Coordinates of C-alpha atoms in Angstrom, one line a residue:
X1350 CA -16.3 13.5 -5.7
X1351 CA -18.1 13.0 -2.3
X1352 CA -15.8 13.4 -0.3
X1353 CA -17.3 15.2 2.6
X1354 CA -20.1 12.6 2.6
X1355 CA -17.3 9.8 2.8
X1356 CA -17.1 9.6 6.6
X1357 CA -18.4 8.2 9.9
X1358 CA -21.4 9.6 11.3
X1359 CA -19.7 10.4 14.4
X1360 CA -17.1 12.6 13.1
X1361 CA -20.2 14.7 12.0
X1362 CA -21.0 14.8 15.4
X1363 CA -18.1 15.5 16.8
X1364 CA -17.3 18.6 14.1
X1365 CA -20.8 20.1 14.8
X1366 CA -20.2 20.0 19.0
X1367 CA -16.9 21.2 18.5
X1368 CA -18.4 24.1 16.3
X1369 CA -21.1 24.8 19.2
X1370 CA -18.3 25.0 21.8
X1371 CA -16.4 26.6 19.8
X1372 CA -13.3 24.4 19.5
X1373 CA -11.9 25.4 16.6
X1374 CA -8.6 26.0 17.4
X1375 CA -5.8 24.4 15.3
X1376 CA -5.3 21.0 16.3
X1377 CA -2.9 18.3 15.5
X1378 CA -3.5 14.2 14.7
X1379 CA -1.3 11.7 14.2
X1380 CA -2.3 8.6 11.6
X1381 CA 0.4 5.4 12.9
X1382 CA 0.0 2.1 13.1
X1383 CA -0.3 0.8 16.7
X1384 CA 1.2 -2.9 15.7
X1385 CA 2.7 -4.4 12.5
X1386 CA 0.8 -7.8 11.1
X1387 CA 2.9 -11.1 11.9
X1388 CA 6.2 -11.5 10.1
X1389 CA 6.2 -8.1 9.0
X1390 CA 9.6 -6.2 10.4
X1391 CA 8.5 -3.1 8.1
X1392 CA 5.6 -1.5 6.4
X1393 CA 5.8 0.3 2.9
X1394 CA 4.2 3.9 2.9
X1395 CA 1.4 4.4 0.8
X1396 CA -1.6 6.2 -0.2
X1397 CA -0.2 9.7 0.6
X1398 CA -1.0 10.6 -3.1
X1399 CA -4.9 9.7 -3.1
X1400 CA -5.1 11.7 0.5
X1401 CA -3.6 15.0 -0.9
X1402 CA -5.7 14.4 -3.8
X1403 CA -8.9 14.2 -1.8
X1404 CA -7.8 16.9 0.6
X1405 CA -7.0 19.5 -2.1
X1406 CA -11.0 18.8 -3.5
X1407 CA -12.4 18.8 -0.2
X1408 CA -15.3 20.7 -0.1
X1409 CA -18.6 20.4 2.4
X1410 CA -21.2 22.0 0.1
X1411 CA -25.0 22.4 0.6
X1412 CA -26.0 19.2 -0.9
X1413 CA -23.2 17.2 1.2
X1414 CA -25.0 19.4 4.3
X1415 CA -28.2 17.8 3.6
X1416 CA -26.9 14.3 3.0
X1417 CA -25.4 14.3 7.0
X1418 CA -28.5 16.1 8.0
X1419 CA -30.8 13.1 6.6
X1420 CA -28.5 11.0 8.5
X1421 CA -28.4 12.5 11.1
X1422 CA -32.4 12.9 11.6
X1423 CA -31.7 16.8 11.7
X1424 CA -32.8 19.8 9.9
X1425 CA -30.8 21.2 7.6
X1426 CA -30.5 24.3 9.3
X1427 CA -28.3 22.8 12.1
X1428 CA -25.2 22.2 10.1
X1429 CA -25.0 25.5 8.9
X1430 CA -22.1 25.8 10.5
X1431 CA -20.1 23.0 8.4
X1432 CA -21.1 24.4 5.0
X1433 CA -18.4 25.8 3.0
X1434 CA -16.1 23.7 5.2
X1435 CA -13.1 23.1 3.1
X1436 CA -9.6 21.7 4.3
X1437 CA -6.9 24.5 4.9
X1438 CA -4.6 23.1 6.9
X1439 CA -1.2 21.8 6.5
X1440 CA 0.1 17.6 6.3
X1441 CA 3.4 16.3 7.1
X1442 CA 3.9 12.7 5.7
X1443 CA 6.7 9.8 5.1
X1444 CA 6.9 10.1 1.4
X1445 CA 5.3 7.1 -0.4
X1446 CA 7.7 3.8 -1.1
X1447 CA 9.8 4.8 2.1
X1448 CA 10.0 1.8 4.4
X1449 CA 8.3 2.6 7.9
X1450 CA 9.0 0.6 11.3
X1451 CA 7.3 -0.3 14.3
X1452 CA 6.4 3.1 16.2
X1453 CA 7.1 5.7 13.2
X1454 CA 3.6 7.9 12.3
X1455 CA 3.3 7.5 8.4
X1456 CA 1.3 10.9 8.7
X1457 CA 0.5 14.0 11.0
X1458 CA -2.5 16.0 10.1
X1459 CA -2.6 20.2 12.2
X1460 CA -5.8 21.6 10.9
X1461 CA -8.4 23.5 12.2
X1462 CA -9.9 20.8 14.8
X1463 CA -13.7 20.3 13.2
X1464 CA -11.5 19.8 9.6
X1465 CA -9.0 17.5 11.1
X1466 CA -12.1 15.4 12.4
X1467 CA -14.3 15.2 9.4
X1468 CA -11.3 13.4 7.3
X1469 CA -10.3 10.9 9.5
X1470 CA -12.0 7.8 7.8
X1471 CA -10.9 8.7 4.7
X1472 CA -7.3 9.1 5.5
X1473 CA -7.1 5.8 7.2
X1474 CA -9.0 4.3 4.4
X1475 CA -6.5 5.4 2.1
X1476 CA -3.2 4.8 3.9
X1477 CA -4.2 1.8 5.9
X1478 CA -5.5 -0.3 2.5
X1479 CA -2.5 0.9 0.1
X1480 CA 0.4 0.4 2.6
X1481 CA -1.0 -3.2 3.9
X1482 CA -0.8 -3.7 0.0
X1483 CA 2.4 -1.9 -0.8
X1484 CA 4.3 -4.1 1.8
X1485 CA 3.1 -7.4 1.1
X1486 CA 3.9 -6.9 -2.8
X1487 CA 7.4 -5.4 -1.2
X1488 CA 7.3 -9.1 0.0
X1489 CA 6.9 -10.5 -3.3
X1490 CA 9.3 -8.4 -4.6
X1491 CA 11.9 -9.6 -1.7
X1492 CA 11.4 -13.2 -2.2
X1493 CA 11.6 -13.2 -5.6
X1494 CA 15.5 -12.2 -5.3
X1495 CA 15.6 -10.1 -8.9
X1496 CA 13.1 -12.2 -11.2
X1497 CA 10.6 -10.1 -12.4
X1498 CA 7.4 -10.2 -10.9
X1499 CA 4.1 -9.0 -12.8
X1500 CA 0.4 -8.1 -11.3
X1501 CA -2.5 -10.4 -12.2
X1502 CA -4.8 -9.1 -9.2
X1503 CA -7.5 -7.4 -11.3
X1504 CA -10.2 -10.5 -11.1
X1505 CA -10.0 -11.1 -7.0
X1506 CA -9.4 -7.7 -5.6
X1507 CA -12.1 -5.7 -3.5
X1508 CA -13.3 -3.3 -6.6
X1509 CA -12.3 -2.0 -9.1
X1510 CA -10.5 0.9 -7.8
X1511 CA -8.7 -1.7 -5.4
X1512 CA -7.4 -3.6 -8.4
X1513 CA -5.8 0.0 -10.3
X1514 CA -4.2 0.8 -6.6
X1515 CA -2.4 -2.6 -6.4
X1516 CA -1.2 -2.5 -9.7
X1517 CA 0.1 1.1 -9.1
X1518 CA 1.7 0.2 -5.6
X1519 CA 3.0 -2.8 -7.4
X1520 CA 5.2 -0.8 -9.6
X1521 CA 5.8 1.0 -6.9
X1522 CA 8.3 -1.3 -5.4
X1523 CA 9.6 -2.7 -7.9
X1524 CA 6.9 -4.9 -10.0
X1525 CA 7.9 -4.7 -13.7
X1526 CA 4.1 -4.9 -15.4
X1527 CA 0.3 -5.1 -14.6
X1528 CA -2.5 -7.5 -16.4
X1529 CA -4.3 -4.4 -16.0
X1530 CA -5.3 -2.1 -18.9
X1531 CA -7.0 0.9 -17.2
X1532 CA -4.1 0.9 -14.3
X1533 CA -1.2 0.4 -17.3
X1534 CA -2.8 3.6 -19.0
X1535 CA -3.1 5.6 -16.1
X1536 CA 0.1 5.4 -14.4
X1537 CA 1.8 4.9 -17.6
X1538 CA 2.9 1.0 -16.7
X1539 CA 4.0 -1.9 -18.4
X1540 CA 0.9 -4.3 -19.5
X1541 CA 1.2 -7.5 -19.8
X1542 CA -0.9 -10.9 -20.3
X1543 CA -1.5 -14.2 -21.7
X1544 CA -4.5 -16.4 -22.1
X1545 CA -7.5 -18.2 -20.1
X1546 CA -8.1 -21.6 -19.9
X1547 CA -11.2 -20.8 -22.0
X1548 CA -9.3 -20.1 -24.7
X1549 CA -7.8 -23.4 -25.1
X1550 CA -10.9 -25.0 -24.6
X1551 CA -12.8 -23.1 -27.3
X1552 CA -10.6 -25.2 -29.9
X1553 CA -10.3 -28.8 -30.6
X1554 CA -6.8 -29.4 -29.5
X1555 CA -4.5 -27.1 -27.7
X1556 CA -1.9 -26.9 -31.1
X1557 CA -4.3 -25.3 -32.9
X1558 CA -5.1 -22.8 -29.8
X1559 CA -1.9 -22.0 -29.4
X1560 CA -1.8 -21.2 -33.6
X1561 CA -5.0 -18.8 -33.6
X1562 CA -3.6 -16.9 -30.7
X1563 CA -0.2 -16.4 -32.5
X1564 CA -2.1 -15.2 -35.8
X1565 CA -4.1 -13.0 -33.8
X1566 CA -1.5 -11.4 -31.3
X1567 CA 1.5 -9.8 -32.5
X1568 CA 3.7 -9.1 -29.8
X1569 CA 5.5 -11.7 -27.6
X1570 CA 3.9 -14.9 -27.3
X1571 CA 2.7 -16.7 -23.4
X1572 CA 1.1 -19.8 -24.1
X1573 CA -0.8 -21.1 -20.7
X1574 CA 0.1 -24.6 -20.9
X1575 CA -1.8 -26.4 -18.1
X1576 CA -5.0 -26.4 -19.5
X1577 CA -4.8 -30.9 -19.7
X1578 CA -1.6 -31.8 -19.2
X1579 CA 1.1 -29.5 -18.6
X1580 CA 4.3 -31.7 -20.1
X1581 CA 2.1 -32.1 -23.6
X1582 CA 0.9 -28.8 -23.1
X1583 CA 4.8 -27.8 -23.0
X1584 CA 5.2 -29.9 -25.8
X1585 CA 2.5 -28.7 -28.5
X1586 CA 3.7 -25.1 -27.0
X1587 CA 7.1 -25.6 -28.6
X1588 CA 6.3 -27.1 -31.8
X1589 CA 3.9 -23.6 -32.2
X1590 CA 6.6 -22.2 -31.8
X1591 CA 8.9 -22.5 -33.7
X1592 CA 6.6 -23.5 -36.7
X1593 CA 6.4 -19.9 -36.5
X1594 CA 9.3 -18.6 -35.7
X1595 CA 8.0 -16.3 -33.2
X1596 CA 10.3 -16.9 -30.3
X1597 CA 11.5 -13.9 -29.2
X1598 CA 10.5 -12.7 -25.8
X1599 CA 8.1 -16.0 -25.9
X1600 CA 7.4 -18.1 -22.7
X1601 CA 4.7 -20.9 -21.4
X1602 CA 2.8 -20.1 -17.8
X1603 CA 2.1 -22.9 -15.1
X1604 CA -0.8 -22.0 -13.3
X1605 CA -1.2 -25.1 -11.3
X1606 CA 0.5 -28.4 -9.7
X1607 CA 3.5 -28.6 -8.2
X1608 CA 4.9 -25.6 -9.9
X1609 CA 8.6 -26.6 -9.0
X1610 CA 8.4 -29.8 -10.5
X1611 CA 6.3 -28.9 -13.4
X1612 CA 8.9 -26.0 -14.1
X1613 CA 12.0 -28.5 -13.9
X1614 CA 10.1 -31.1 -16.3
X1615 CA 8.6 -28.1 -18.8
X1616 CA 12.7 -26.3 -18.6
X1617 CA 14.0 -29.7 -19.6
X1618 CA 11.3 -30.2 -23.2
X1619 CA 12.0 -26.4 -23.9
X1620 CA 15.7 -27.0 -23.6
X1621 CA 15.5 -30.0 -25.6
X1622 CA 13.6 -28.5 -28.1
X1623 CA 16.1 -26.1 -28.8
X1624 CA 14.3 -23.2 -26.8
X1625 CA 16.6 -22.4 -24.1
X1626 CA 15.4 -18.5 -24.4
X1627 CA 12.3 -19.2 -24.0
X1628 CA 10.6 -18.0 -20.5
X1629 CA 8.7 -20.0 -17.6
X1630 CA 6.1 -17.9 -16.2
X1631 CA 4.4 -18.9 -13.1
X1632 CA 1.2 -18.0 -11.4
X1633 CA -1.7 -19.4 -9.4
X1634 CA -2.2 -18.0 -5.9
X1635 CA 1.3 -17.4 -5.2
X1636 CA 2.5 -14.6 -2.4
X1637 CA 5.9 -13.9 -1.0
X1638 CA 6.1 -17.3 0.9
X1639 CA 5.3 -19.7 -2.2
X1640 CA 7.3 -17.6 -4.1
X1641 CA 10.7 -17.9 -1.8
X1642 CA 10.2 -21.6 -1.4
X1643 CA 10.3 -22.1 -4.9
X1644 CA 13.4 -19.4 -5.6
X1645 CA 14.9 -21.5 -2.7
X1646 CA 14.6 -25.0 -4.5
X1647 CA 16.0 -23.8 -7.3
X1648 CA 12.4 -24.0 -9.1
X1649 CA 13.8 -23.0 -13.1
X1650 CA 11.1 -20.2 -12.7
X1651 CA 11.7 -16.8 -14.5
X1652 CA 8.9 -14.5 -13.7
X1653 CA 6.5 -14.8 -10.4
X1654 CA 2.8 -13.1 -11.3
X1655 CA 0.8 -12.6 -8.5
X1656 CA -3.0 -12.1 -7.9
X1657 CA -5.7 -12.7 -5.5
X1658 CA -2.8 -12.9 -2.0
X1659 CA -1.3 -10.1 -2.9
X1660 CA -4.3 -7.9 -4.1
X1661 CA -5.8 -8.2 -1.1
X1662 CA -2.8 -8.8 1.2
X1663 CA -4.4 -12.4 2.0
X1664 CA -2.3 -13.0 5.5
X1665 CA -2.4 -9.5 6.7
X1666 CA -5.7 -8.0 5.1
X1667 CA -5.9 -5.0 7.3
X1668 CA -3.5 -2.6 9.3
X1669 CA -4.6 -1.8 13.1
X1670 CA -4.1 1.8 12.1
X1671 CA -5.4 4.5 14.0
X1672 CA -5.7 8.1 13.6
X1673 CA -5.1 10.2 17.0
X1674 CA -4.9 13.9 18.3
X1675 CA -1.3 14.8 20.2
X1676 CA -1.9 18.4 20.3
X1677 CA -4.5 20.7 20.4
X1678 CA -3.6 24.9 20.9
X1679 CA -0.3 23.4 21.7
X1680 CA -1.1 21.1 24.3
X1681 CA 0.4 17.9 24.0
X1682 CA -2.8 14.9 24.1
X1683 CA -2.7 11.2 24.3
X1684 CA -5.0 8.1 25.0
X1685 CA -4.1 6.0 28.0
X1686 CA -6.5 3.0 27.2
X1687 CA -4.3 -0.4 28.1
X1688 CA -2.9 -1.6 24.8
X1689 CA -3.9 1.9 23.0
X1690 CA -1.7 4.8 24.3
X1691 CA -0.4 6.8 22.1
X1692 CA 2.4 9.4 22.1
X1693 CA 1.5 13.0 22.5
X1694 CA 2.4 16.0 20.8
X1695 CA 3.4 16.6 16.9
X1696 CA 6.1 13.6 15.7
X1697 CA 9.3 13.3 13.6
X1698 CA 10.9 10.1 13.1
X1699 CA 14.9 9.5 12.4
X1700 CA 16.0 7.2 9.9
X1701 CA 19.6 6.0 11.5
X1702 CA 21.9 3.9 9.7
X1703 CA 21.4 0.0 9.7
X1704 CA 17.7 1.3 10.5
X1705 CA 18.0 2.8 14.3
X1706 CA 15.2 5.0 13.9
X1707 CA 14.3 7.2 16.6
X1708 CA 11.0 8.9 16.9
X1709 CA 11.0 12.4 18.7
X1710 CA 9.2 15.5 19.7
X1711 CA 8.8 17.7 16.5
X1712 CA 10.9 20.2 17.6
X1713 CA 14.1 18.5 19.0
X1714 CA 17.2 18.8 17.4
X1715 CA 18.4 15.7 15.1
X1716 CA 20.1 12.7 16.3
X1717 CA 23.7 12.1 14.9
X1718 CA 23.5 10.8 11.2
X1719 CA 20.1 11.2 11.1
X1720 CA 17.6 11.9 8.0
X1721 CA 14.0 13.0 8.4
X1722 CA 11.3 10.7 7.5
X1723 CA 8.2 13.1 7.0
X1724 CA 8.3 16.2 5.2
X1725 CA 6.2 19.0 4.7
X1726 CA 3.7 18.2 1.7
X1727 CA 0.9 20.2 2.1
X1728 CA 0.2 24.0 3.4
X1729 CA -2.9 25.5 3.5
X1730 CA -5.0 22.8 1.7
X1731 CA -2.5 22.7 -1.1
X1732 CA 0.3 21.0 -2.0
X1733 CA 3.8 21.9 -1.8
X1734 CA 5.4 20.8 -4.6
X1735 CA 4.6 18.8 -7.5
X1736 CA 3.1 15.1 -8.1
X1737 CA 6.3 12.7 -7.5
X1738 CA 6.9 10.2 -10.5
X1739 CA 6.0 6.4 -10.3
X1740 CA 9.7 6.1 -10.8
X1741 CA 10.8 8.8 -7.9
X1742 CA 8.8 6.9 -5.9
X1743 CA 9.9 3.4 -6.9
X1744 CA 13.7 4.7 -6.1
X1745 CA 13.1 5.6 -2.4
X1746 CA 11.8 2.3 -2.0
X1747 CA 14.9 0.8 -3.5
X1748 CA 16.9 3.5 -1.4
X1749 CA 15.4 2.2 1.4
X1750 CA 15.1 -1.4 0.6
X1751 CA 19.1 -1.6 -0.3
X1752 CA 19.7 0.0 3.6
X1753 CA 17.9 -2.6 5.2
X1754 CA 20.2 -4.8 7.4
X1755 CA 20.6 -8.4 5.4
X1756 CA 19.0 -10.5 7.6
X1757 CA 15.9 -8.3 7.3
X1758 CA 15.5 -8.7 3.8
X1759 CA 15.1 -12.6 4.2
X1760 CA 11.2 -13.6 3.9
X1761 CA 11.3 -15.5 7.2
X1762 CA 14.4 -14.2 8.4
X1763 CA 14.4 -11.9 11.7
X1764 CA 12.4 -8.7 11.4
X1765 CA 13.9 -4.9 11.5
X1766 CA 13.1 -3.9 14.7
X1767 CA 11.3 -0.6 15.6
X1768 CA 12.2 2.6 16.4
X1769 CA 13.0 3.5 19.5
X1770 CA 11.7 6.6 21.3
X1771 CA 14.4 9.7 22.0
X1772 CA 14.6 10.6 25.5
X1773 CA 12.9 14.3 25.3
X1774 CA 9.4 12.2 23.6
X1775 CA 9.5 9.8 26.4
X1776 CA 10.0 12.5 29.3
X1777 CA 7.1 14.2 27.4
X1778 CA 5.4 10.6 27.6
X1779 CA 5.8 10.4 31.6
X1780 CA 4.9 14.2 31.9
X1781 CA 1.5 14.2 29.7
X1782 CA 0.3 10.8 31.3
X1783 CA 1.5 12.2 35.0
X1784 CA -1.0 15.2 34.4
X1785 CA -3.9 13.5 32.8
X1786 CA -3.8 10.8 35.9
X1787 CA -3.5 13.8 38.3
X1788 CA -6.4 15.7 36.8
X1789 CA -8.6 12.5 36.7
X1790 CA -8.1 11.8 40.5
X1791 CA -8.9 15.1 41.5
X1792 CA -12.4 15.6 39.1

């Protein structure tokens, strides 16, 4: 993998000048997100796994030497110095599916400075794309209030990889199957699917679509029913059927209209039909909030599968994420730009009950009930302990999820508010900025 190619020109720079100056001493950043998106009380953590991952490869050979050189309009020669580069320092991170508030660091990178510089785009490209995604499938997950939800975002996402992430983070809180092969085999999920439009147009009417799929597919039957009109569509869909007999675990998708309405009307021919057991699948660019107006009408829906809106977290695509050094030869750091400062020194955050969270210096003792958020997942380029489960992963986002004050876990309902700085970080706050102000008055 090319890892040490993957990164901003300028962190090239700024490894090589720190090289020449011999800055090398073992600094510490901190990767946070400096605001949550609208509506958002809470972010899940993500992408932790793929960072370890690319850390424990990294690896700045000769040929990546001459890729930056070319770049950089530079002879080979003058990176000598970042050839054989390989990452050896040490991570502390929120464990992925752990909910994160407002002013909590999701991970703190100490590293020999030049390493800790070269990985920054990657890190935020990892953990700023999968926990945008990871929270607004949360959402989903949320406003569906315990009806299954399934992941149909392979067609709309940004790439490829993008699609197998979301279907992975889907699980991750709670999703309960994935449209997508390649993702189902490789994180051992659920797959799941039903049929195109296409399909139903290939034949001359939709009953004898419906009969070819059921000869040709023998598990559980979805037929897509919307294709001309979705009450016939329900209809011909019921006859199929139970001409067959193949009814268990069976269910019709409505993937356009007024999907509340079109539910009620297609719940009230299944029922009459004698098909009470038989499903309702939804779908058709649904996200949390289409999803929680329907649950709240009382829409006879039973599972919600999402795609494009979630895939790419439509409403909040991006996370203003930023990755920062608090420390370096253990001097505490921080920025002072209006609307960017950022806290200095190495972080831990509290998790309180009823969510109080407190963020503090590193080293200060806990607060009363409280439980560490990061841990300790990587030492010397390497990680600590094994590869957590989907499932391990899945229950501290349930852990966390059933902790969340009530009112929080309303889509529209008040937000979880952040966490609150302990006294020791902010009198570290006031001293740091007192001393960079002082310094810059008297250069």
């Amino acid at each position: 993998m090319p890892e040490a190619t993957r990164t901003d020109l300028y962190e090239v720079t700024m490894a090589m000048a720190y090289l020449d100056h011999g800055l090398t001493g073992e600094a510490t950043f901190s990767l946070f997100a400096r605001s949550l998106p609208p509506e958002r009380g809470f972010l899940v953590a993500a992408g932790l796994e793929s960072v370890l991952d690319m850390l424990e490869r990294y690896h700045l050979d000769a040929h990546d030497a001459a890729v930056l050189a070319h770049a950089l309009h530079r002879p080979a020669g003058d990176l000598a110095g970042l050839r054989g580069i390989r990452f050896t320092g040490s991570v502390r991170a929120v464990p992925e599916g752990r909910i994160v508030l407002a002013n909590e660091p999701l991970l703190e990178v100490t590293a020999p400075l030049p390493q800790a510089q070269l990985v920054e785009s990657m890190l935020l490209n990892r953990v700023s794309h999968q926990t945008a995604v990871a929270s607004k499938a949360a959402r989903c997950v949320i406003a569906a209030a315990g009806r299954p939800v399934v992941d149909f975002s392979l067609r709309r996402t940004h790439g490829a990889e993008a699609a197998d992430e979301a279907a992975r983070l889907g699980a991750l809180v709670g999703f309960a199957a994935t449209s997508n092969v390649e993702a189902a085999h490789r994180y051992d999920l659920p797959a799941t699917g039903t049929m195109a439009h296409s399909f139903i147009e290939a034949f001359e009417d939709e009953r004898a679509a419906f009969r070819a799929f059921a000869a040709s597919h023998p598990g559980p039957l979805t037929f897509l029913v919307d294709t001309y009109d979705t009450e016939s569509g329900t209809r011909h869909a019921a006859d199929v059927l139970r001409e067959t007999g193949r009814t268990a675990g069976a269910a019709i998708r409505l993937d356009s209209g007024d999907l509340g309405d079109l539910a009620a009307r297609a719940r009230r021919i299944l029922d009459g039909a004698g098909l009470p057991h038989v499903a309702i699948v939804a779908s058709g660019g649904l996200d949390e909030y289409a999803i929680d107006a329907l649950v709240g009408q009382g829409a006879p829906i039973d599972i919600y599968a999402v795609g494009t809106k979630v895939g790419v977290s439509a409403d909040a695509p991006y996370l203003d994420t930023a990755y920062k050094l608090v420390s370096y030869r253990g001097r505490p750091t921080m920025k002072l730009s209006t609307g960017k400062t950022t806290l200095p020194g190495p972080h831990q955050s509290w998790r309180r009950p009823r969510y109080a969270d407190v963020t503090a210096t590193l080293d200060e003792p806990a607060p009363p009930d409280g439980e560490p958020l990061m841990e300790t997942v990587m030492r010397n380029g390497r990680r600590t302990g094994p590869r957590p489960s989907q499932v391990a992963s899945h229950r501290r986002f349930a852990r966390d999820f059933a902790m969340l004050p009530a009112a929080a876990r309303r889509i529209g309902g008040p937000v979880a508010p952040g966490a609150r700085l302990s006294p020791a970080l902010e009198s570290l706050v006031d001293q740091v900025r007192e001393r960079l102000v002082s310094r810059q008055r008297g250069a």
